[in-house]
XYZ file of C-alpha atoms in Angstrom:
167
model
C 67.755 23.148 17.282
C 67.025 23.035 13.349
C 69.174 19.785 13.297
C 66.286 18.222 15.797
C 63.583 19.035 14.159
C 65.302 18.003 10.691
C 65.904 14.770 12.371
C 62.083 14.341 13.967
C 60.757 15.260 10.562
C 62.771 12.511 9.018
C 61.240 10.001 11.341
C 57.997 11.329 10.810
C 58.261 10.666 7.273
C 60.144 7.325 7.384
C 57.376 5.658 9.995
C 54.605 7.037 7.447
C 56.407 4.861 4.662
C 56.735 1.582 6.944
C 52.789 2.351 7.535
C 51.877 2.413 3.999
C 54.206 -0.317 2.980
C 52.046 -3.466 4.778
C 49.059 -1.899 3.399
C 50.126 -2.361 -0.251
C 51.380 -5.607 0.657
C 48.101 -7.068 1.801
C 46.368 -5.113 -1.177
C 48.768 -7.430 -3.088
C 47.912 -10.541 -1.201
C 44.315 -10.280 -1.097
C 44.139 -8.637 2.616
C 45.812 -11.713 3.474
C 49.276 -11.191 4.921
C 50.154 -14.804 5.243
C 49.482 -15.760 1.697
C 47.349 -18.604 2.666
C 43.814 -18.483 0.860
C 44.894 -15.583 -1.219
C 42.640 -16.435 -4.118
C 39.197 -16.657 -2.008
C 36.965 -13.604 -2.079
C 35.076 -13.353 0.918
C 31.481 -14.348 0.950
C 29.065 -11.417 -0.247
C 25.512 -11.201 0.594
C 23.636 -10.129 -1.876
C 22.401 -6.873 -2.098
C 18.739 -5.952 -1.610
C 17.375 -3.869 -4.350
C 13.626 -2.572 -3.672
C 10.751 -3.785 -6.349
C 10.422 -1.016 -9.176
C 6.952 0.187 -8.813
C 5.389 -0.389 -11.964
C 4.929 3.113 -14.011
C 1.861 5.124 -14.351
C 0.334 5.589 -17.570
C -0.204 8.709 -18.807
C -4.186 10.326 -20.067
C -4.056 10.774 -23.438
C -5.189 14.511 -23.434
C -5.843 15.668 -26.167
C -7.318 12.870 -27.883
C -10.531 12.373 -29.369
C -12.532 9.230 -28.084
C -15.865 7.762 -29.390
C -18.030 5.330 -27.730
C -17.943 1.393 -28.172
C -20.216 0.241 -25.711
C -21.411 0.800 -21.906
C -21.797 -2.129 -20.047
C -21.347 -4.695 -22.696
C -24.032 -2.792 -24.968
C -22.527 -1.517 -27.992
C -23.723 1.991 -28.999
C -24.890 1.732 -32.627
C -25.566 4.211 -35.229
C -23.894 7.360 -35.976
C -24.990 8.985 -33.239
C -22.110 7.560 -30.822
C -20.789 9.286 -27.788
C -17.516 10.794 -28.027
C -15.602 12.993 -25.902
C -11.799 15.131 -25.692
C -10.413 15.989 -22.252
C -7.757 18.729 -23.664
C -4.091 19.969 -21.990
C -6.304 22.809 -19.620
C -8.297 19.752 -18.467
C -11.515 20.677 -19.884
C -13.889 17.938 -21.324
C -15.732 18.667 -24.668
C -17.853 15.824 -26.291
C -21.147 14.625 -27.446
C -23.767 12.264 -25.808
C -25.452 11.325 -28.844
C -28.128 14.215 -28.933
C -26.751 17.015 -26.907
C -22.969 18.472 -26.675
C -21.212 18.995 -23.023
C -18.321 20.606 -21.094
C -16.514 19.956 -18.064
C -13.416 19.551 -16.348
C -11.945 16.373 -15.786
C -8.599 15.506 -14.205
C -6.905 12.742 -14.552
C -5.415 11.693 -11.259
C -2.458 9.586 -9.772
C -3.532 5.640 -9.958
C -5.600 5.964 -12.981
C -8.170 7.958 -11.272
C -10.609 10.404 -13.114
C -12.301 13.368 -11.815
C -14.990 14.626 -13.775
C -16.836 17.873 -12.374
C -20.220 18.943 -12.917
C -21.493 18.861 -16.924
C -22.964 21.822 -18.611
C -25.287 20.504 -21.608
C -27.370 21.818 -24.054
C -30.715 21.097 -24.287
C -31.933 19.754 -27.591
C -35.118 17.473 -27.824
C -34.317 14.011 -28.741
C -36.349 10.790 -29.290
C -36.652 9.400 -25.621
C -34.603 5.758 -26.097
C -31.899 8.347 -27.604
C -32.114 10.503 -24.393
C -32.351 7.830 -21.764
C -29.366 6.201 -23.203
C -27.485 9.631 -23.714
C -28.285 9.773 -20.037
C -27.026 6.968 -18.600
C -23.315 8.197 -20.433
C -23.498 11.148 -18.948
C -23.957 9.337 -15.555
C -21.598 7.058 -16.375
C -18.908 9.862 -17.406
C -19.795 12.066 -14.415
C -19.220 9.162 -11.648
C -15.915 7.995 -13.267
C -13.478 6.690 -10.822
C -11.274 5.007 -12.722
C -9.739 4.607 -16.531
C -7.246 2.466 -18.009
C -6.017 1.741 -21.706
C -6.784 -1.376 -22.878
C -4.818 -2.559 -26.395
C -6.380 0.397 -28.255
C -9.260 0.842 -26.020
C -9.841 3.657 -23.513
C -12.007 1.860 -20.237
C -13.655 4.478 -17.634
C -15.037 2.719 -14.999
C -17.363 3.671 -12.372
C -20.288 2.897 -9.842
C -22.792 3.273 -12.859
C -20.929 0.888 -15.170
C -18.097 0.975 -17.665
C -17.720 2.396 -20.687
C -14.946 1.756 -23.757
C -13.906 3.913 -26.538
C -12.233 3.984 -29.657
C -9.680 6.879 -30.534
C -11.137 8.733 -33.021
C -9.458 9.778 -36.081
């Protein structure tokens, strides 16, 4: 009985050595086992490799930004808008007579979020207040910012506004 199975077991392995033995041989021959055409490749199509979709930029929180102009109209003087959105996504600036708060999130797509403003109340010449109004507008109704060269844009319904980073 052990004399069978030593002999079955023999075959077993021998026929599991023939099998391998073609398969090398076409490996060697290019999957070819006549040897005709065994330096072609076969024809590959090219493989499809999906767009990379372009990057986000990133806010810069924690920078300070100062007015350049809103709507084409440069702000002059030293009284210039300027504003900070910091890493807790709270807004701190000036308007150019009065100081503010509020939180603002940037959002996916360049979006901006600005909540409601708190403001103090100073008395200011009223061409100084109408235009620190129409900022605060401007800022409020953001919907979306971008970085242009140097230049932060928020744009909105109400217009658009560019800064400067502040020193």
């Amino acid at each position: 009985m052990n004399r069978m199975l030593t002999a079955a077991l023999a075959c077993a392995v021998a026929a599991g050595a023939l099998a391998v033995v073609p398969a090398a041989a076409q490996m060697g021959m290019g999957g070819n086992t006549s040897g005709f055409g065994a330096g072609k490749q076969p024809d590959k199509k090219p493989q499809y490799v999906p767009g990379a979709k372009p990057t986000e930029k990133m806010f810069p929180l924690g920078s300070m930004w100062t007015a350049v102009s809103m709507n084409g109209k440069p702000f002059t003087g030293a009284d210039r808008p300027s504003f900070i959105i910091d890493a807790q996504y709270r807004a701190r600036g000036y308007g150019g007579c009065n100081t503010f708060t509020a939180t603002a999130f940037p959002l996916r797509e360049q979006h901006l979020a600005v909540g409601p403003l708190a403001l103090t109340k100073k008395t200011c010449d009223k061409a100084l207040a109408a235009t620190e109004q129409a900022f605060l507008v401007a800022l409020r109704t953001a919907g979306k910012w971008d970085l242009d060269g140097s230049q932060l844009v928020i744009r909105s319904q109400n217009g658009e506004l560019r800064f400067d980073r502040a020193l």
